[in-house]
């Protein structure tokens, strides 16, 4: 009966609850394993017990023990055994039917039929109370049943007691609503069958009464989801019966809004977006609350469904602006800028983020103004690479956040400052990001925490701290997976990069496939495309390697140019040229080189971890002037590697890469070193380097590179 969220919770509970004496027991039908084949497996100290159907002897013994006599008429017993099929619930309901009605039993075909037959034997009052209870749910309360039936509480309690004696329901010792007597159905099917017997028109009214009672019984926060369920059911049933629904629409939309707010606060973004949509369908177009609701819907869509969908923010912005809600309108603009960035429209994103700050330029200091300034600073850092200006802007927002006690925006600003400092080659920026994550985990939304994780991982990479990057990436991806958050796809690509760099090529391939319909060659991610092309090239599938590059290049060329796009475009152009060179496609190589030379990239404005890769590919293409232009006198390990590659000190560069932890890059540099040594006829040096190259490429199943390395050795007499 569990939904995905509950299964995720149980997975998380078992995985992360350590150091405590804890036993988790779950029952399920086999169908669950079709939905989640690995559920419950692969965990420490986990045991699965499969229960076979009851045998005929066991079914007979169970019925006899429940009925209280060993002999059941042979004809009835025969029908029972055929229809039960070893199902203990069927046997139980049959036994209860025997107890209720001994003479002339007709054995129904199904367990639902058995339950319906038992319900038909109840008094009219008991039957009505059972049906009323089924409207509330598997768990229900005495006062709720009284409110739905319109009968006094004492009378309802007597009838429920009779139903308890007959085995339909049970009274619980504890209650989920303070001060209420709680009951549950002995089995969900009992409630389902009772509910199915209620006329459709009557169901709508009963759901309305249930919703009204629930609203009166506890706080709005506690009951938001239940109210939304019952008002939604009442409205849907009334519409199906062509009844007047005006009186239902206002409480239903409020219930949907409250449930959406509750879901969003719990980081359940997809359900929140759906509930906001249901609320908006009922919300009057002229109501003053509608613009704010549009913004909340847009935030839920961004966080849980599609972080590149800017349309909901544009709709919210226009409505808020017309309503004179400038603070909220600026927030919609600023959040919409993030969606534009995710859609590959970097220039538009910067422009929109800046327009949000302009909108509030003359407003007094407050949360909205602090947020839009902080968000503009973020995009200055990650899109324009204007690190000094980003730092200055973020520090303005940081000071305001601290004055106003806005801890989540404090984390936001520290995130940006850390990224900018790393961009300025100041490794101290890592500490800003670590502090941002510490504060963020206590005060930020899950969506913002994922952003901090993303930047911290990237900065660990750029600082050459790959072990820390990998550990943080594992932590972040587990966090994203538990949420079912949209950014999960980005973390899968990052995990693929981590696996590729560490020499786990099959794992990298599988990860890329997992988010591309099991086809790594259709990846929309430029870096996933680079990894896939490298693996295909190494496995002697050059046509496919070129096709992967072409697909990713097409996407990048259609994107608005920014620093990220420029670097990725140059890397993929170089990769395409190198593979074309290996495939003896000189015309294609020449065309790619022509486009490569059109770029004017400044290595001081590039992510440091990307500089040496580009330098190596320039060397592989004998574009030594471009390789030399990548040399910068920086303090980060990537700068040292890039300088060594540009200077022709390839073995030294490879050894440095191995110490950093980028094994695949180190192997590619060593293969280039073998080419250099072979051209110089240095056989002894090749003999010293060759075993490392062969060992790595054999371990990742790269036959082309193994063959090339062996041929290079053989070419030197």
XYZ file of C-alpha atoms in Angstrom:
717
model
C 0.000 0.000 0.000
C 3.024 2.312 0.161
C 3.585 5.127 -2.314
C 7.030 6.062 -3.657
C 7.636 8.613 -0.912
C 7.053 6.038 1.815
C 9.281 3.468 0.108
C 11.993 6.123 -0.187
C 11.601 6.879 3.512
C 11.953 3.224 4.547
C 15.029 2.904 2.321
C 16.535 5.986 3.948
C 15.624 4.823 7.462
C 17.352 1.485 7.035
C 20.382 2.981 5.292
C 21.071 5.893 7.648
C 19.802 4.858 11.085
C 22.967 3.459 12.589
C 24.108 3.088 16.161
C 20.609 2.364 17.484
C 18.748 -0.897 18.160
C 16.203 -0.800 15.348
C 14.088 -3.506 13.719
C 12.143 -2.623 10.557
C 9.460 -5.085 9.413
C 7.548 -4.629 6.161
C 5.038 -6.837 4.380
C 4.190 -6.625 0.694
C 2.768 -8.506 -2.218
C 5.159 -9.749 -4.912
C 3.972 -7.007 -7.302
C 6.157 -4.492 -5.443
C 9.254 -6.173 -6.870
C 8.034 -5.392 -10.394
C 8.010 -1.699 -9.470
C 11.278 -1.822 -7.514
C 13.210 -5.002 -8.314
C 16.009 -4.214 -5.858
C 13.803 -2.974 -3.024
C 14.942 -4.317 0.306
C 17.993 -5.968 -1.229
C 21.624 -4.989 -1.049
C 21.308 -3.714 2.491
C 23.329 -4.796 5.474
C 21.506 -7.270 7.737
C 18.408 -7.421 5.520
C 16.390 -10.633 5.227
C 13.519 -11.415 2.851
C 11.043 -14.161 3.714
C 8.650 -15.334 0.988
C 5.348 -16.842 2.124
C 3.809 -19.518 -0.101
C -0.002 -19.881 -0.412
C -1.648 -22.044 2.225
C -2.119 -25.693 1.355
C -5.630 -27.166 1.362
C -4.898 -28.758 4.738
C -3.664 -25.481 6.184
C -6.669 -23.575 4.789
C -9.035 -26.109 6.349
C -7.213 -25.936 9.674
C -7.324 -22.134 9.675
C -11.069 -22.054 8.967
C -11.730 -24.703 11.605
C -9.773 -22.773 14.236
C -11.599 -19.527 13.436
C -15.080 -21.078 13.195
C -14.529 -23.040 16.382
C -15.412 -26.433 15.000
C -13.390 -28.947 13.061
C -16.078 -30.033 10.586
C -17.442 -27.829 7.834
C -19.955 -29.275 5.370
C -18.117 -31.143 2.601
C -19.758 -29.200 -0.262
C -18.946 -25.859 1.321
C -15.431 -26.990 2.220
C -14.784 -28.078 -1.386
C -15.963 -24.720 -2.771
C -13.907 -22.887 -0.169
C -10.666 -24.688 -1.068
C -11.135 -24.094 -4.796
C -11.893 -20.386 -4.426
C -9.487 -19.536 -1.608
C -6.442 -20.540 -3.642
C -4.368 -20.565 -0.473
C -5.340 -16.938 0.368
C -5.595 -16.635 4.181
C -7.706 -13.456 3.956
C -10.324 -15.324 1.945
C -10.282 -18.131 4.510
C -10.616 -15.642 7.360
C -13.559 -13.816 5.768
C -15.212 -17.142 4.984
C -14.890 -18.180 8.633
C -16.413 -14.897 9.768
C -19.282 -15.392 7.316
C -19.904 -18.842 8.787
C -20.026 -17.319 12.250
C -22.447 -14.619 11.081
C -24.784 -16.864 9.117
C -24.594 -20.637 9.556
C -27.469 -21.886 7.404
C -27.500 -21.997 3.616
C -24.098 -20.486 2.967
C -23.342 -19.642 -0.667
C -19.578 -19.350 -1.051
C -18.775 -16.200 -3.111
C -16.183 -16.333 -5.860
C -13.896 -13.594 -4.499
C -12.761 -12.205 -1.187
C -14.581 -8.968 -2.058
C -17.721 -11.002 -2.575
C -17.242 -12.612 0.833
C -16.877 -9.209 2.496
C -19.955 -7.866 0.654
C -21.957 -10.892 1.789
C -20.956 -10.222 5.390
C -21.869 -6.534 5.113
C -25.297 -7.476 3.727
C -25.982 -9.383 6.950
C -25.541 -6.251 9.089
C -28.438 -4.186 10.400
C -29.242 -1.105 8.295
C -27.764 1.177 10.970
C -24.527 -0.814 11.235
C -24.195 -0.921 7.458
C -24.564 2.865 7.205
C -21.997 3.492 9.943
C -19.521 1.126 8.271
C -20.003 2.963 4.975
C -19.613 6.358 6.653
C -16.393 5.173 8.257
C -15.086 4.003 4.875
C -15.413 7.557 3.548
C -12.923 8.825 6.142
C -10.309 6.172 5.311
C -8.721 3.077 6.772
C -8.267 5.023 10.020
C -11.329 6.941 11.196
C -12.644 8.563 14.342
C -15.818 8.203 16.375
C -16.742 11.889 16.139
C -16.119 11.894 12.375
C -18.551 9.016 11.917
C -21.119 10.818 14.057
C -20.713 14.024 12.040
C -21.156 12.238 8.708
C -24.170 10.193 9.801
C -25.837 12.993 11.794
C -26.458 10.557 14.659
C -25.568 11.244 18.291
C -22.132 10.178 19.453
C -23.308 7.578 21.988
C -25.461 5.749 19.443
C -22.616 5.650 16.919
C -20.232 4.316 19.581
C -22.607 1.417 20.350
C -22.908 0.508 16.658
C -19.145 0.707 16.124
C -18.656 -1.568 19.116
C -20.945 -4.116 17.455
C -18.942 -3.856 14.230
C -15.777 -4.421 16.236
C -17.193 -7.613 17.742
C -18.056 -8.864 14.265
C -14.439 -8.370 13.104
C -14.975 -5.512 10.645
C -13.053 -2.860 12.553
C -10.911 -2.508 15.649
C -10.522 0.235 18.208
C -6.966 1.530 18.515
C -5.201 2.220 21.791
C -3.462 5.295 20.389
C -4.891 8.035 18.187
C -3.411 10.274 15.513
C -5.801 13.124 16.446
C -5.605 14.361 20.000
C -8.753 13.747 22.047
C -10.377 11.504 19.439
C -11.281 7.821 19.652
C -9.702 6.162 16.646
C -10.701 2.998 14.809
C -9.237 1.192 11.810
C -10.644 -1.347 9.392
C -9.340 -4.845 9.977
C -8.348 -4.863 6.337
C -8.360 -2.191 3.640
C -10.572 -4.362 1.438
C -13.344 -4.174 4.040
C -13.352 -0.384 3.730
C -13.108 -0.571 -0.067
C -16.117 -2.855 -0.355
C -18.179 -0.750 2.072
C -17.275 2.426 0.171
C -18.228 0.844 -3.146
C -21.763 0.235 -1.836
C -22.438 3.958 -1.254
C -24.414 5.629 -4.088
C -22.180 8.055 -6.001
C -24.322 11.103 -5.256
C -24.234 10.356 -1.527
C -20.438 9.933 -1.563
C -19.904 13.588 -2.492
C -21.941 14.831 0.469
C -20.251 12.423 2.868
C -16.789 13.574 1.739
C -17.861 17.187 2.300
C -19.025 16.377 5.823
C -15.782 14.482 6.502
C -13.725 17.464 5.318
C -15.671 19.900 7.500
C -15.297 17.713 10.564
C -11.554 17.252 9.966
C -11.141 21.026 9.627
C -12.790 21.505 13.013
C -10.911 18.713 14.771
C -7.285 19.856 14.449
C -5.014 22.656 13.256
C -4.961 23.534 9.536
C -1.310 22.377 9.283
C -2.130 18.928 10.668
C -5.138 18.364 8.436
C -4.157 20.042 5.149
C -3.653 16.839 3.174
C -6.803 15.164 4.531
C -8.950 18.220 3.806
C -7.576 18.417 0.269
C -8.349 14.731 -0.275
C -11.945 14.948 0.945
C -12.843 18.242 -0.701
C -11.217 17.041 -3.915
C -13.246 13.814 -3.817
C -16.452 15.698 -2.995
C -15.920 18.096 -5.889
C -14.999 15.376 -8.386
C -18.005 13.233 -7.451
C -20.380 16.195 -7.546
C -19.175 17.160 -11.012
C -19.562 13.571 -12.222
C -23.150 13.603 -10.940
C -23.748 17.034 -12.557
C -24.530 18.614 -9.182
C -24.070 22.278 -8.270
C -20.482 22.714 -7.011
C -20.252 26.433 -6.165
C -20.419 25.843 -2.408
C -17.611 23.283 -2.617
C -15.178 25.305 -4.716
C -14.023 27.843 -2.121
C -13.216 25.379 0.692
C -11.683 22.992 -1.869
C -9.292 25.573 -3.300
C -8.225 26.662 0.182
C -7.617 23.025 1.123
C -5.566 22.471 -2.051
C -3.502 25.598 -1.324
C -2.860 24.606 2.295
C -1.884 21.074 1.287
C 0.425 22.442 -1.419
C 2.120 24.774 1.058
C 2.575 21.880 3.453
C 4.028 19.638 0.731
C 6.423 22.370 -0.417
C 7.645 22.944 3.133
C 8.385 19.214 3.338
C 10.324 19.345 0.020
C 7.664 17.236 -1.709
C 7.829 19.476 -4.763
C 5.995 17.377 -7.332
C 2.875 16.875 -5.180
C 3.055 20.562 -4.245
C 3.027 21.613 -7.913
C 0.040 19.354 -8.608
C -1.895 20.716 -5.618
C -1.125 24.340 -6.541
C -2.431 23.595 -10.030
C -5.660 22.210 -8.556
C -6.027 25.300 -6.376
C -5.442 27.654 -9.324
C -8.083 25.872 -11.396
C -10.622 26.927 -8.766
C -9.162 30.320 -7.852
C -11.039 33.358 -9.251
C -8.979 35.243 -11.807
C -9.588 38.566 -10.067
C -8.881 37.424 -6.503
C -6.017 39.318 -4.823
C -4.358 36.066 -3.640
C -4.050 34.520 -7.109
C -0.755 36.227 -8.174
C 1.049 34.972 -5.062
C -0.314 31.498 -5.706
C 1.055 31.605 -9.245
C 4.519 32.324 -7.835
C 4.295 29.434 -5.367
C 3.254 27.110 -8.193
C 6.207 28.288 -10.301
C 8.658 27.597 -7.461
C 7.294 24.067 -7.039
C 7.570 23.378 -10.783
C 11.153 24.658 -10.802
C 12.182 22.603 -7.792
C 10.428 19.352 -8.610
C 9.395 19.061 -12.255
C 11.360 21.190 -14.720
C 13.970 23.688 -13.565
C 14.216 25.115 -17.107
C 10.506 26.022 -17.440
C 10.386 29.818 -17.285
C 6.731 30.207 -18.358
C 5.208 29.833 -14.844
C 7.503 32.598 -13.575
C 6.582 34.893 -16.457
C 2.896 34.357 -15.714
C 3.462 35.041 -12.012
C 5.612 38.108 -12.705
C 2.987 39.741 -14.916
C 0.180 39.078 -12.420
C 2.218 40.361 -9.458
C 3.325 43.468 -11.330
C -0.268 44.299 -12.265
C -1.270 43.801 -8.630
C 1.434 46.209 -7.472
C 3.288 43.493 -5.563
C 6.768 44.676 -6.509
C 8.720 42.568 -3.997
C 7.093 39.345 -5.156
C 7.311 40.386 -8.826
C 11.066 40.920 -8.454
C 11.386 37.516 -6.809
C 9.537 35.938 -9.756
C 11.945 37.668 -12.149
C 14.960 36.503 -10.185
C 13.793 32.897 -9.931
C 12.853 32.953 -13.600
C 16.466 33.898 -14.347
C 17.559 30.587 -12.818
C 15.186 28.722 -15.131
C 16.564 30.629 -18.115
C 20.046 29.565 -17.096
C 18.953 25.912 -16.915
C 17.421 26.316 -20.385
C 20.808 27.381 -21.792
C 19.858 31.058 -22.098
C 22.678 32.528 -20.041
C 22.583 36.080 -21.451
C 18.824 36.308 -20.908
C 19.261 34.962 -17.386
C 21.760 37.687 -16.497
C 19.561 40.377 -17.980
C 16.497 39.153 -16.091
C 18.355 38.846 -12.789
C 19.640 42.407 -13.207
C 16.139 43.698 -14.031
C 14.903 42.212 -10.748
C 17.450 44.278 -8.806
C 16.467 47.396 -10.764
C 12.807 46.854 -9.896
C 13.628 47.108 -6.179
C 16.448 49.661 -6.381
C 14.462 52.326 -4.495
C 12.794 49.929 -2.029
C 13.852 49.681 1.579
C 15.991 46.789 2.750
C 14.059 43.563 3.158
C 14.016 39.902 2.289
C 12.991 40.288 -1.355
C 15.590 42.948 -2.112
C 18.310 40.943 -0.368
C 17.383 37.821 -2.322
C 17.378 39.414 -5.783
C 20.765 41.050 -5.132
C 22.164 37.728 -3.901
C 20.818 35.882 -6.928
C 22.238 38.450 -9.349
C 25.631 38.023 -7.663
C 25.382 34.255 -8.153
C 24.760 34.583 -11.882
C 27.544 37.144 -12.255
C 29.884 34.491 -10.855
C 28.700 31.388 -12.686
C 27.635 32.857 -16.033
C 29.689 35.976 -16.629
C 32.698 34.875 -14.551
C 32.864 38.448 -13.253
C 34.255 37.259 -9.964
C 35.248 40.619 -8.453
C 31.854 42.167 -9.193
C 30.077 39.019 -8.030
C 31.973 39.112 -4.736
C 31.219 42.801 -4.198
C 27.512 42.292 -4.926
C 27.274 39.160 -2.783
C 28.937 40.929 0.148
C 26.292 43.686 -0.014
C 23.572 41.039 0.175
C 25.463 39.110 2.875
C 25.632 42.168 5.143
C 21.890 42.751 4.666
C 21.081 39.090 5.333
C 23.016 39.187 8.592
C 21.353 42.438 9.695
C 17.922 40.963 8.972
C 18.704 37.528 10.455
C 18.042 35.765 7.134
C 20.178 32.666 7.638
C 19.123 30.998 4.392
C 20.221 34.047 2.384
C 23.435 34.167 4.412
C 24.159 30.653 3.119
C 23.168 31.758 -0.383
C 25.690 34.624 -0.347
C 28.514 32.559 1.132
C 27.908 30.063 -1.665
C 28.473 32.767 -4.286
C 31.492 34.251 -2.521
C 33.101 30.810 -2.309
C 32.586 30.199 -6.028
C 33.994 33.630 -6.900
C 37.068 33.150 -4.692
C 37.831 29.818 -6.346
C 37.355 31.551 -9.697
C 40.013 34.016 -8.555
C 42.234 31.014 -7.646
C 41.776 31.586 -3.918
C 41.433 28.101 -2.368
C 40.041 29.764 0.765
C 36.741 29.929 -1.096
C 36.233 26.279 -0.176
C 35.799 27.266 3.466
C 33.057 29.756 2.482
C 31.228 26.992 0.651
C 31.615 24.542 3.526
C 30.161 27.163 5.885
C 27.376 27.804 3.373
C 26.473 24.109 3.418
C 26.577 23.980 7.223
C 24.140 26.890 7.512
C 22.108 25.747 4.532
C 21.400 22.300 5.936
C 19.736 23.975 8.918
C 17.980 26.905 7.251
C 17.623 26.413 3.471
C 15.123 24.594 1.315
C 16.197 21.261 -0.103
C 16.382 22.859 -3.547
C 18.878 25.465 -2.319
C 20.893 22.847 -0.411
C 21.339 20.975 -3.689
C 22.678 24.141 -5.314
C 25.205 24.570 -2.514
C 26.264 20.939 -2.869
C 26.684 21.419 -6.612
C 28.973 24.417 -6.201
C 30.961 22.873 -3.359
C 31.655 19.785 -5.467
C 32.700 21.943 -8.418
C 35.011 24.008 -6.209
C 36.586 20.907 -4.677
C 37.280 19.812 -8.272
C 38.778 23.151 -9.212
C 40.926 23.163 -6.080
C 42.231 19.697 -7.024
C 40.565 18.048 -4.000
C 39.041 15.151 -5.928
C 38.692 12.789 -2.952
C 36.623 15.391 -1.101
C 34.677 16.091 -4.278
C 33.825 12.421 -4.727
C 32.712 11.935 -1.111
C 30.562 15.087 -1.212
C 29.098 14.051 -4.555
C 28.003 10.696 -3.147
C 26.376 12.479 -0.211
C 24.674 15.055 -2.441
C 23.350 12.544 -4.958
C 21.851 10.424 -2.162
C 20.190 13.571 -0.800
C 18.816 14.455 -4.262
C 17.598 10.912 -4.897
C 15.663 10.850 -1.631
C 13.898 14.039 -2.698
C 13.250 12.940 -6.258
C 14.477 16.409 -7.162
C 15.022 17.641 -10.688
C 18.718 18.418 -10.072
C 19.278 14.701 -9.651
C 20.047 14.434 -13.374
C 22.883 16.925 -12.948
C 24.313 14.853 -10.121
C 24.129 11.714 -12.271
C 26.286 13.461 -14.873
C 28.714 14.544 -12.149
C 28.813 10.999 -10.798
C 29.546 9.767 -14.303
C 32.460 12.205 -14.469
C 33.724 11.031 -11.101
C 33.505 7.385 -12.188
C 35.196 8.142 -15.501
C 38.053 10.032 -13.856
C 38.582 7.239 -11.329
C 38.784 4.609 -14.072
C 35.315 3.125 -13.482
C 34.281 3.361 -17.118
C 31.427 0.846 -17.103
C 29.836 2.581 -14.126
C 30.213 5.918 -15.924
C 28.586 4.509 -19.048
C 25.691 3.047 -17.049
C 25.097 6.323 -15.204
C 24.968 8.334 -18.435
C 22.569 5.757 -19.859
C 20.315 5.935 -16.785
C 19.138 9.469 -17.615
C 19.089 9.168 -21.419
C 16.611 6.362 -22.100
C 19.449 3.846 -21.749
C 21.252 5.465 -24.678
C 24.415 7.326 -23.612
C 24.873 8.565 -27.166
C 21.728 10.715 -26.918
C 22.943 12.693 -23.914
C 22.023 16.386 -23.789
C 24.871 17.049 -21.348
C 28.069 18.257 -23.007
C 30.326 16.661 -20.394
C 28.470 13.348 -20.472
C 28.874 13.476 -24.255
C 32.614 14.030 -23.846
C 32.951 11.014 -21.528
C 30.851 8.858 -23.871
C 32.886 9.874 -26.921
C 36.153 9.074 -25.135
C 34.913 5.606 -24.177
C 33.594 4.900 -27.685
C 36.878 6.060 -29.255
C 38.855 3.839 -26.873
C 36.690 0.894 -27.893
C 37.336 1.448 -31.606
C 33.869 2.849 -32.378
C 34.983 6.088 -33.995
C 31.831 6.787 -36.008
C 29.735 6.636 -32.861
C 32.261 8.771 -30.963
C 32.017 11.471 -33.646
C 28.198 11.280 -33.663
C 28.075 11.872 -29.904
C 30.230 14.979 -30.298
C 28.100 16.241 -33.175
C 24.867 15.913 -31.188
C 26.255 17.780 -28.184
C 27.836 20.456 -30.403
C 24.476 21.051 -32.073
C 22.872 21.696 -28.698
C 25.683 23.987 -27.576
C 25.641 26.019 -30.794
C 21.915 26.648 -30.259
C 22.572 27.912 -26.716
C 23.316 31.482 -25.821
C 27.068 31.994 -25.409
C 28.435 32.255 -21.902
C 31.625 31.110 -20.204
C 30.286 27.580 -19.540
C 29.102 27.159 -23.117
C 32.352 28.530 -24.597
C 34.550 26.111 -22.647
C 32.349 23.082 -23.363
C 32.087 23.997 -27.052
C 35.868 24.288 -27.383
C 36.470 20.992 -25.544
C 34.007 19.120 -27.762
C 35.377 20.716 -30.941
C 38.855 19.590 -29.936
C 37.599 16.116 -29.071
C 35.864 15.879 -32.426
C 39.029 16.982 -34.221
C 41.203 14.486 -32.341
C 38.835 11.584 -33.073
C 38.551 12.664 -36.729
C 42.360 12.692 -36.868
C 42.447 9.149 -35.448
C 39.888 8.099 -38.081
C 41.994 9.629 -40.901
C 39.213 12.072 -41.746
C 41.457 14.986 -42.611
C 38.736 17.240 -44.026
C 36.704 16.965 -40.834
C 39.766 17.578 -38.705
C 40.677 20.681 -40.703
C 37.142 22.066 -40.426
C 37.061 21.498 -36.658
C 40.467 23.159 -36.250
C 39.256 26.156 -38.241
C 36.353 26.591 -35.821
C 38.647 26.006 -32.827
C 40.890 28.881 -33.929
C 37.913 31.236 -34.069
C 37.685 31.064 -30.262
C 39.561 33.462 -28.042
C 39.458 31.800 -24.647
C 41.162 33.374 -21.650
C 42.377 30.580 -19.315
C 42.262 33.016 -16.395
C 38.457 33.150 -16.790
C 37.966 29.393 -17.201
C 37.240 26.816 -14.552
C 40.770 25.704 -13.580
C 39.967 21.994 -13.873
C 39.088 22.453 -17.561
C 42.336 24.199 -18.567
C 44.745 21.220 -18.714
C 42.312 19.054 -20.704
C 42.045 21.749 -23.334
C 45.817 22.214 -23.278
C 46.384 18.499 -23.897
C 43.995 18.397 -26.837
C 45.723 21.414 -28.397
C 48.992 19.455 -28.099
C 47.402 16.341 -29.624
C 46.293 18.497 -32.573
C 49.752 20.128 -32.773
C 48.206 23.532 -32.060
C 51.170 24.448 -29.915
C 50.493 28.192 -29.971
C 47.068 27.603 -28.444
C 48.547 25.175 -25.925
C 51.087 27.815 -24.914
C 48.266 30.346 -24.455
C 46.800 28.097 -21.759
C 49.860 28.540 -19.538
C 49.061 30.661 -16.503
C 51.079 31.186 -13.377
C 48.387 30.096 -10.949
C 48.490 28.449 -7.508
C 46.166 25.519 -8.233
C 47.394 22.033 -9.182
C 45.596 22.264 -12.530
C 47.775 25.253 -13.440
C 50.889 23.184 -12.775
C 49.530 20.352 -14.922
C 48.631 22.712 -17.762
C 52.079 24.315 -17.723
C 53.765 20.904 -17.785
C 51.653 19.744 -20.738
C 52.260 22.960 -22.688
C 56.007 22.631 -22.040
C 56.049 19.022 -23.251
C 56.660 17.577 -19.782
C 53.915 15.005 -20.268
C 55.165 12.283 -17.913
C 55.467 14.814 -15.111
C 51.941 16.066 -15.853
C 50.548 12.512 -15.827
C 52.193 11.717 -12.485
C 50.701 14.921 -11.030
C 47.251 13.990 -12.340
C 47.529 10.529 -10.793
C 48.326 12.094 -7.413
C 45.289 14.372 -7.764
C 43.158 11.318 -8.536
C 42.197 11.845 -12.198
C 43.362 8.462 -13.491
C 41.694 8.583 -16.913
C 43.197 11.971 -17.710
C 46.593 10.738 -16.484
C 46.335 7.722 -18.831
C 45.470 9.929 -21.817
C 48.451 12.181 -21.064
C 50.714 9.117 -20.797
C 49.458 7.842 -24.152
C 50.355 11.225 -25.648
C 53.751 10.918 -23.958
C 54.249 7.536 -25.676
C 53.551 9.181 -29.039
C 56.114 11.874 -28.218
C 58.717 9.344 -27.099
C 58.120 7.153 -30.172
C 58.615 10.133 -32.492
C 61.948 10.761 -30.753
C 62.973 7.066 -30.899
C 63.315 6.780 -27.114
C 62.581 3.081 -26.661
C 63.991 2.788 -23.138
C 61.732 5.561 -21.886
C 58.766 3.917 -23.608
C 59.550 0.650 -21.810
C 59.412 2.476 -18.490
C 56.059 4.149 -19.219
C 54.301 1.440 -21.244
C 53.231 -0.898 -18.373
C 51.183 1.848 -16.687
C 49.415 2.747 -19.920
C 48.607 -0.874 -20.769
C 47.479 -1.715 -17.245
C 45.006 1.161 -17.136
C 43.512 0.740 -20.597
C 43.194 -3.018 -20.206
C 41.350 -2.449 -16.905
C 38.741 -0.241 -18.618
C 38.392 -2.401 -21.761
C 39.923 0.123 -24.195
C 41.329 -2.106 -26.993
C 42.147 0.722 -29.424
C 44.373 2.502 -26.916
C 46.003 -0.782 -25.849
C 46.755 -1.576 -29.494
C 48.105 1.913 -30.174
C 50.409 1.766 -27.159
C 51.784 -1.618 -28.253
C 52.258 -0.377 -31.841
C 54.121 2.693 -30.609
C 56.586 0.432 -28.771
C 56.996 -1.809 -31.778
C 57.706 1.216 -33.992
C 60.927 1.969 -32.091
C 63.732 -0.420 -33.031
